[in-house]
CSV table of C-alpha atoms in Angstrom, one decimal:
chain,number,residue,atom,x,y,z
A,1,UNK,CA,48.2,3.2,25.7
A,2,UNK,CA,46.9,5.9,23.8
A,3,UNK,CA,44.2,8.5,24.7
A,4,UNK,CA,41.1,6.1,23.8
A,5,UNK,CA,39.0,10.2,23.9
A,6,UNK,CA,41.4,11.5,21.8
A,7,UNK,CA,39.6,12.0,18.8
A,8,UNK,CA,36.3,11.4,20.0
A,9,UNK,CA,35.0,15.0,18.6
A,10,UNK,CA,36.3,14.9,14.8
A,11,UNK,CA,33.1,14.8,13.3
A,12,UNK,CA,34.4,13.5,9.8
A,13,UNK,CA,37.1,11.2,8.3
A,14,UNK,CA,38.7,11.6,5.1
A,15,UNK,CA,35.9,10.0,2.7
A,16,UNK,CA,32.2,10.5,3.7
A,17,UNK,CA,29.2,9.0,2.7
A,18,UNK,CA,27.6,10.0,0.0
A,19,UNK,CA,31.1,11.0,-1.9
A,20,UNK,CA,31.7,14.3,-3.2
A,21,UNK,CA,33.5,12.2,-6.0
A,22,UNK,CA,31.4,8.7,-6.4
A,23,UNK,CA,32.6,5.7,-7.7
A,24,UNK,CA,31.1,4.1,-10.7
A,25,UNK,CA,27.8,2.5,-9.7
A,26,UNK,CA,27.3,-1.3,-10.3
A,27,UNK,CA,23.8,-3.0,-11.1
A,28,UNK,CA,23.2,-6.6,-10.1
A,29,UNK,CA,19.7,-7.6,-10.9
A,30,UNK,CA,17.1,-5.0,-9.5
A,31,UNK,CA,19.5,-3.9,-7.3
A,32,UNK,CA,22.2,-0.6,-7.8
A,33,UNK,CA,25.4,-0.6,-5.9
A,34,UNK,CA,27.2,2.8,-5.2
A,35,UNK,CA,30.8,1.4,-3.3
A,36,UNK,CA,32.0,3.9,-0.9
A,37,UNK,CA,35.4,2.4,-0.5
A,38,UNK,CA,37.2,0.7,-2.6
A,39,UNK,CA,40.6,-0.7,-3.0
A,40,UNK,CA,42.7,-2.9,-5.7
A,41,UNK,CA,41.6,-6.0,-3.1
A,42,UNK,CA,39.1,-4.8,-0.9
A,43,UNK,CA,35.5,-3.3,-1.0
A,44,UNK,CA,34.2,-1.5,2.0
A,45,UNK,CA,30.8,-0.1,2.7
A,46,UNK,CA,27.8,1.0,-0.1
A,47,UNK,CA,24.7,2.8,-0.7
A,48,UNK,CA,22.3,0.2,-2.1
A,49,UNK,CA,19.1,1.7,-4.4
A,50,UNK,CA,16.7,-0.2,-5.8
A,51,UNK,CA,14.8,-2.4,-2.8
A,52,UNK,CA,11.2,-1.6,-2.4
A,53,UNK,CA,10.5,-1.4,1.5
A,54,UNK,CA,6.5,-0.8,0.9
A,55,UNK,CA,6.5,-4.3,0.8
A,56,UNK,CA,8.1,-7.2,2.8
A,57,UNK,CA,11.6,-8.2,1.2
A,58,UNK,CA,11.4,-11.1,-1.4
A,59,UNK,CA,13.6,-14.0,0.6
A,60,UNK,CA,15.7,-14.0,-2.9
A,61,UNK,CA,16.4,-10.9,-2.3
A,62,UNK,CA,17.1,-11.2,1.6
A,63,UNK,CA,19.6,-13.7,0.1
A,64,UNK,CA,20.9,-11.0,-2.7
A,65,UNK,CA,21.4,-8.6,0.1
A,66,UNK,CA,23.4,-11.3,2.6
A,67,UNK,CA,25.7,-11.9,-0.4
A,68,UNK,CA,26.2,-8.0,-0.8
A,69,UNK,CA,26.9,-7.1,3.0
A,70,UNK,CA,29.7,-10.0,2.6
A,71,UNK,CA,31.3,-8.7,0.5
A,72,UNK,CA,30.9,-4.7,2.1
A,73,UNK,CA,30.4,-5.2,5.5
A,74,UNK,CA,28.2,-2.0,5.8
A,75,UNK,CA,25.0,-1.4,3.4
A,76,UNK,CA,23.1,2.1,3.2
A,77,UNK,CA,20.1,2.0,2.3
A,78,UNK,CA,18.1,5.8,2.1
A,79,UNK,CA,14.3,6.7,2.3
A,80,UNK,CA,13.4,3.6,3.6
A,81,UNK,CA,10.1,4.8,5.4
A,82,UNK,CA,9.7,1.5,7.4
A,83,UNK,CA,8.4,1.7,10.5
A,84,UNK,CA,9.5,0.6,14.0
A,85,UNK,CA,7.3,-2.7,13.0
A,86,UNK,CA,8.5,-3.4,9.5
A,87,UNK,CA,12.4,-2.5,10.8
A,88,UNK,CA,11.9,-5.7,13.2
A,89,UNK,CA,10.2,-7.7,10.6
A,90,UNK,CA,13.4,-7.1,8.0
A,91,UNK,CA,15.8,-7.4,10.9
A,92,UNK,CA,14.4,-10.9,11.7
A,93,UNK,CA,14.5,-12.3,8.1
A,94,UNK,CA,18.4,-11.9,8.5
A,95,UNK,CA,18.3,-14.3,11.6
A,96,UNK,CA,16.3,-16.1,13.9
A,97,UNK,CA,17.1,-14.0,16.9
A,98,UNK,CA,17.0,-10.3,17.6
A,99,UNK,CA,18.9,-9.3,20.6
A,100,UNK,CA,16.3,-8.0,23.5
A,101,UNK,CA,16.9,-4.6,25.3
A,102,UNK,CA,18.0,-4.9,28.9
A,103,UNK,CA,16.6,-1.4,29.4
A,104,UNK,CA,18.8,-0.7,32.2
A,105,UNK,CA,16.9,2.4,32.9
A,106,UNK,CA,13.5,0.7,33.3
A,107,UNK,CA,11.2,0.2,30.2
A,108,UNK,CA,8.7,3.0,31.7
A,109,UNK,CA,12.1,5.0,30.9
A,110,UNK,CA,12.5,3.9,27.7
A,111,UNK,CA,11.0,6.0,24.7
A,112,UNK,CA,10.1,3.5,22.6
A,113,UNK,CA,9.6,0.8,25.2
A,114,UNK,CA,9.9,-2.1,22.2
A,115,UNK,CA,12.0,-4.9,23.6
A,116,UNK,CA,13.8,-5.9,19.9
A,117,UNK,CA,14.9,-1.8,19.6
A,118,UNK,CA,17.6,0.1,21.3
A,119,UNK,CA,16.7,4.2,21.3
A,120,UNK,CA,20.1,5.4,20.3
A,121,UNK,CA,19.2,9.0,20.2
A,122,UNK,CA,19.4,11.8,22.4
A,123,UNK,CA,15.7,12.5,22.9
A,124,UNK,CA,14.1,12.0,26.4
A,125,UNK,CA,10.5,10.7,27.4
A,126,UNK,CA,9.3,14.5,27.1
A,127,UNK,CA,11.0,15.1,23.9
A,128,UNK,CA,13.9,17.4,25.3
A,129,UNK,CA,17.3,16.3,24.7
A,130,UNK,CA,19.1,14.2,27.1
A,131,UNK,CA,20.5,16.0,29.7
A,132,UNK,CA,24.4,16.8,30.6
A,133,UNK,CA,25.9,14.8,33.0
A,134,UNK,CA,23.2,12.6,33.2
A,135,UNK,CA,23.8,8.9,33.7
A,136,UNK,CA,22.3,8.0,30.3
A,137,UNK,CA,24.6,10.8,28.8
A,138,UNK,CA,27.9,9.5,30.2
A,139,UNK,CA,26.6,6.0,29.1
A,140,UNK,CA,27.0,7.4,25.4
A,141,UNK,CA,29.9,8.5,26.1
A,142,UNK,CA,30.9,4.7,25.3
A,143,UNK,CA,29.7,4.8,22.0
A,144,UNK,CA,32.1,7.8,20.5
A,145,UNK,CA,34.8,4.7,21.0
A,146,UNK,CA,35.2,2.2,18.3
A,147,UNK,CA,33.4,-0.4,19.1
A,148,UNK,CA,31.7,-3.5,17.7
A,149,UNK,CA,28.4,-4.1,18.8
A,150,UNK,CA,27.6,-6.6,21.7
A,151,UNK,CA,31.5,-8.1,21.6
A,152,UNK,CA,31.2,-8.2,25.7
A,153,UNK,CA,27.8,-11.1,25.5
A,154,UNK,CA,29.0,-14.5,25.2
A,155,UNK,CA,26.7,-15.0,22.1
A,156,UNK,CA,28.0,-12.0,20.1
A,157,UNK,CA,26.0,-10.0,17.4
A,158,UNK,CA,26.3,-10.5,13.9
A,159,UNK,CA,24.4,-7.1,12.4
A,160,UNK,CA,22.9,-4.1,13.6
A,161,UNK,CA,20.3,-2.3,11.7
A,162,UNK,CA,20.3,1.2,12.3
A,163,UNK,CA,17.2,3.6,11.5
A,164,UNK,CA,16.5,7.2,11.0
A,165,UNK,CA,13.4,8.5,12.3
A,166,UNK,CA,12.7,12.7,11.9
A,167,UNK,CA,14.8,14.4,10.0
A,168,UNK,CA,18.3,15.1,10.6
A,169,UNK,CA,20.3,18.4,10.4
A,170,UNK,CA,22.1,18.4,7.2
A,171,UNK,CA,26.0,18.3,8.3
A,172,UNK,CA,25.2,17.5,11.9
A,173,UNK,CA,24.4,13.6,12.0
A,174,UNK,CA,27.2,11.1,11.2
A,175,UNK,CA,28.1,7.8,11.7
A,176,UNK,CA,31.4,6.1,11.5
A,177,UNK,CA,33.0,3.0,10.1
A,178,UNK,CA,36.0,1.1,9.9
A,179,UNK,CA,37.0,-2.0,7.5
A,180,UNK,CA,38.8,-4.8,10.0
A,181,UNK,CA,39.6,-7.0,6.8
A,182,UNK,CA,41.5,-4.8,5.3
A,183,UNK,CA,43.0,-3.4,8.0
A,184,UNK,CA,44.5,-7.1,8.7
A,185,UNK,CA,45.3,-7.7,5.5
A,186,UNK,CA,47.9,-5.0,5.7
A,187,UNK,CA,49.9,-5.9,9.2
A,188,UNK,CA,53.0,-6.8,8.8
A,189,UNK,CA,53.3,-10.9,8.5
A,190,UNK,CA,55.5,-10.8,12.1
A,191,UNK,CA,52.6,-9.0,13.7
A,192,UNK,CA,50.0,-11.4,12.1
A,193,UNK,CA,51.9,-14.3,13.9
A,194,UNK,CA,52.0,-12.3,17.2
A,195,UNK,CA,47.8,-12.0,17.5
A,196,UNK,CA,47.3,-15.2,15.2
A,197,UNK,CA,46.1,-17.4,19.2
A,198,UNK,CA,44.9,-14.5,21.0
A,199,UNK,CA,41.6,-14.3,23.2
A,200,UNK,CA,40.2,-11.0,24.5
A,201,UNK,CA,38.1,-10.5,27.5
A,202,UNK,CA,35.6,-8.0,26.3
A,203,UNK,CA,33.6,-6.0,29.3
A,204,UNK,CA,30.6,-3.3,28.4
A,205,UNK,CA,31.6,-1.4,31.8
A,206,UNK,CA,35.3,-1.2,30.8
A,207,UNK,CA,34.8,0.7,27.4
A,208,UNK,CA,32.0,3.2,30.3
A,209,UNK,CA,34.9,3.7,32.3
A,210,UNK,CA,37.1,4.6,29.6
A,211,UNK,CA,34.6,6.9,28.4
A,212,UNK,CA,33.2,8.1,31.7
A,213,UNK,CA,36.0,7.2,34.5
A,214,UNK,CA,33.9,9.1,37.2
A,215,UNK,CA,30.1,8.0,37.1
A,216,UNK,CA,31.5,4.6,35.4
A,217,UNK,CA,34.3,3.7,37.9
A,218,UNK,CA,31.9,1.2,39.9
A,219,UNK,CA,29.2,0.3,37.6
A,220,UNK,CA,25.8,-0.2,39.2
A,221,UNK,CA,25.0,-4.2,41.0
A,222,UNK,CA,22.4,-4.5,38.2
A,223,UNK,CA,24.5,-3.5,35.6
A,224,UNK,CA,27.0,-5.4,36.3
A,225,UNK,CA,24.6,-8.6,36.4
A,226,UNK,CA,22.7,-7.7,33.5
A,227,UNK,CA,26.2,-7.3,31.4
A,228,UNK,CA,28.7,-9.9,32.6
A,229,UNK,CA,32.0,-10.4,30.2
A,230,UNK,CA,32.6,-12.8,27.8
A,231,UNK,CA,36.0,-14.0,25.4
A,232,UNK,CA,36.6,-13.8,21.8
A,233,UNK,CA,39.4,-14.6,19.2
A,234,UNK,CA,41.3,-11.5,17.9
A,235,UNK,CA,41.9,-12.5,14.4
A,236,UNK,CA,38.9,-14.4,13.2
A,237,UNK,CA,37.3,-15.3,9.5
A,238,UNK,CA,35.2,-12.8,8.4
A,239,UNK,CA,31.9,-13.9,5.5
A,240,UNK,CA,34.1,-13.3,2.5
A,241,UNK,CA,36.6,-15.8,3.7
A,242,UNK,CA,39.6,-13.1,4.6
A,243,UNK,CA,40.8,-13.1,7.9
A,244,UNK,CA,40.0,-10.1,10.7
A,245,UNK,CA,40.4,-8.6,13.6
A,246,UNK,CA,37.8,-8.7,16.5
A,247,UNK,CA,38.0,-5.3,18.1
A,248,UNK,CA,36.4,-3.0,19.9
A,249,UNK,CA,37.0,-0.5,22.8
A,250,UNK,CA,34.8,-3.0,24.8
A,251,UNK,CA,38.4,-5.3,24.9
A,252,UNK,CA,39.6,-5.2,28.2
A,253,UNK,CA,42.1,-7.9,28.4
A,254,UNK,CA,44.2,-10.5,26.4
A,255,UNK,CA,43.6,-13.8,28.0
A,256,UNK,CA,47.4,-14.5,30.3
A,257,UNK,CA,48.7,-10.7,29.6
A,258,UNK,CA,48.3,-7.9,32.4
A,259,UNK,CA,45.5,-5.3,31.6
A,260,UNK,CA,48.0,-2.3,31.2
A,261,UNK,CA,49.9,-5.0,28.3
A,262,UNK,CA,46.5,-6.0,27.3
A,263,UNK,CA,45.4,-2.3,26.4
A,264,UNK,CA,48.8,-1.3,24.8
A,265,UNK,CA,48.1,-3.6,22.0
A,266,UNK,CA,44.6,-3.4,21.9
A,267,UNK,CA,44.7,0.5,21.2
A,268,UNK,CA,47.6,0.1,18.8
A,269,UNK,CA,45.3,-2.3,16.8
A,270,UNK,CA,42.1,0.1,17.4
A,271,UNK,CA,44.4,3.0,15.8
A,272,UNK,CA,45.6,0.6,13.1
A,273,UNK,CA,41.9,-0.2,12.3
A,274,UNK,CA,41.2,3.6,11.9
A,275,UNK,CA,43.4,5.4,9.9
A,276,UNK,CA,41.4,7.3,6.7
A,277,UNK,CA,42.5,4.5,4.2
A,278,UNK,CA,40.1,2.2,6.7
A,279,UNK,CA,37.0,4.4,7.5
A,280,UNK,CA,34.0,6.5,6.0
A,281,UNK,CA,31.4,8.7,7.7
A,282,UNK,CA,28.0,8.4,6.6
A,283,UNK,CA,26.0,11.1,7.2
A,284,UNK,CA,22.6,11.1,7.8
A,285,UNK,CA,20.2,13.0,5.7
A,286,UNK,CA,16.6,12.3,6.0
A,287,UNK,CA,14.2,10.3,8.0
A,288,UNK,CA,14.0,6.4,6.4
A,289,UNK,CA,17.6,6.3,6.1
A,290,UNK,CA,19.1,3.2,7.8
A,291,UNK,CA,22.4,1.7,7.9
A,292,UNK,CA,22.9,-2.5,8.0
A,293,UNK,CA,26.6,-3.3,9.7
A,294,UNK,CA,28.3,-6.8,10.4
A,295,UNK,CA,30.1,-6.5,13.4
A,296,UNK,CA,32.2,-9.7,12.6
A,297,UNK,CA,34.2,-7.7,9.8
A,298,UNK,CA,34.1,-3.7,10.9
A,299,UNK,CA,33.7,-1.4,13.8
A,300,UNK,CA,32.2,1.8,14.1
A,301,UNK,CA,31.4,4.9,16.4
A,302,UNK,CA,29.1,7.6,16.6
A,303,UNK,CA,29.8,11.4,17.4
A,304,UNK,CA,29.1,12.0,21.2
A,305,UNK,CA,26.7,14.0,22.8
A,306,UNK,CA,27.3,17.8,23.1
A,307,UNK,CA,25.6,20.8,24.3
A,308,UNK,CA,25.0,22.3,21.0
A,309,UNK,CA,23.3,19.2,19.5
A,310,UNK,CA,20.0,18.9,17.4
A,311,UNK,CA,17.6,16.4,18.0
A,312,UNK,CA,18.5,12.9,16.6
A,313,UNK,CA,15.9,9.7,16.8
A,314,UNK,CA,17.5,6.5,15.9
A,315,UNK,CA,16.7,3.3,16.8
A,316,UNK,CA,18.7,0.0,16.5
A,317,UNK,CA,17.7,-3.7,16.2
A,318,UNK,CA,20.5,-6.5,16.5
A,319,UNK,CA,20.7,-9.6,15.0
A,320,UNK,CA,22.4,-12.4,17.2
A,321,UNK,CA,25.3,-14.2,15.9
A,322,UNK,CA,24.8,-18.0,15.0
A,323,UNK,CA,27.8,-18.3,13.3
A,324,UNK,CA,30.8,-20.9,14.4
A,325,UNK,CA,32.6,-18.4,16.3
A,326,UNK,CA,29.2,-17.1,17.8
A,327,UNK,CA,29.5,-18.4,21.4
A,328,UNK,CA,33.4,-17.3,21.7
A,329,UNK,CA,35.8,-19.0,23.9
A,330,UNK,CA,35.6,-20.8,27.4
A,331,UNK,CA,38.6,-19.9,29.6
């Protein structure tokens, strides 16, 4: 298995969003589309202009926007200026059910204390930065892997909305992503066959312990209860019809294969996923800006924590899954 932390501080791939060499810019309707990625087959990520978010989103448009993360698996959208309330209230026009924050610190830990949003920044209750060797830091640790989001609950997530708050340090604050579609697309038809029936046991604490071996060896009782496993297919159909791969460092185990097996292949496929052709980094550059992912089609990591860090306030919500392959597999 390769070195899962290997690359874990490369704070850019090869193509970066915005482009220092954009692609032509598409208009549909009201709406203009700057790709980020683009191949003779395959579109992948795109910065999206022309949505007024003063306002609450026109359900034609909601239904504009669905078609358009389809077809690019990750939408940018910049200056937004919602607020924690409108970001909820956009997030739950995309599906009837948010995912709720277990808040495995304690809510009177939690910053923003909102049940429907996950404080994925490094700022504390007092406004300092999250401490080395904290518990919470080695938790983030996790989240440098590729991952998708929520692959270990039984009912999976379909999107995560990601938001912006402050204002980030130009050239400091990235996010990346990687296209599963295409990345499938381009196996070999011998190795398509191989993965075509497999399940995978997908565990929040084993992607911790990868990240954190020490402080995550034996997870806490409560964490443990709060974040039980739960089984997925590998290759699966994504919106747009093509088929993809289910990944993310949260895979622990193919269902009937030892673990050490298990991880061999799932690390080969998590490097397969990731080479430049696959990814982007977008980088964040003001307060408003918020990225809109679908876990089904992509995965994605953040830059970890590090002593030299600025301050950095995002704030997720997570739309649950109620697609056909939403509940996984019973083994």
């Amino acid at each position: 298995m390769a070195n899962p932390l290997a690359h874990i501080h490369i704070r850019t791939y090869d193509t970066t969003c915005p482009r220092t060499d954009p692609l032509p810019s598409l208009q549909e309707g009201s709406l203009t589309i700057r790709p980020v990625l683009q191949s003779s087959d395959s579109s992948f990520g795109a910065e999206i202009f022309g949505v007024d978010w003063k306002k609450p989103v026109p359900d034609e448009l909601v239904k504009q926007l669905i078609s358009l993360q389809d077809r690019y698996a990750v939408l940018i959208f910049r200056e937004t200026g919602l607020d924690n309330a409108r970001h909820i209230a956009f997030s739950q026009q995309l599906g009837e059910k948010l995912e709720i924050n277990p808040f495995f610190y304690g809510r009177e830990n939690d910053r923003l204390g909102e049940p429907l949003l996950f404080d994925v920044g490094n700022i504390e209750l007092d406004g300092s930065l999250v401490k080395r060797d904290s518990r919470r830091w080695h938790h983030s640790l996790g989240n440098a892997l590729w991952h998708t989001d929520s692959s270990y609950h039984k009912q999976r997530s379909k999107y995560s909305l990601l938001l912006s708050h402050g204002n980030p340090v130009h050239g400091g604050s990235w996010t990346h992503f990687a296209d599963t579609r295409r990345a499938y697309s381009d196996l070999p038809p011998e190795k398509k066959s191989q993965l075509e029936d497999l399940i995978v046991e997908h565990d929040l604490w084993h992607s911790r312990k990868l990240a954190s071996p020490i402080i995550y060896g034996s997870p806490l009782p409560h964490e443990l209860a709060a974040k039980p496993p739960a089984f997925h297919k590998l290759v699966q159909i994504a919106p747009d019809g093509r088929k993809t791969l289910y990944l993310a460092a949260h895979a622990k185990r193919i269902v009937g294969w030892e673990v050490e097996e298990s991880q061999k292949l799932i690390w080969e496929l998590i490097e397969h996923c990731t080479k430049p052709e696959y990814v982007f980094s977008m980088e964040w550059l003001r307060g408003g800006d918020m990225v809109w992912w679908d876990n089904r089609q992509s995965m994605h990591r953040a830059n970890p924590y590090t002593d030299s860090m600025t301050a950095r306030d995002v704030r997720r919500s997570t739309v649950v899954d109620d697609g056909v392959d939403a509940f996984g597999v019973v083994v």
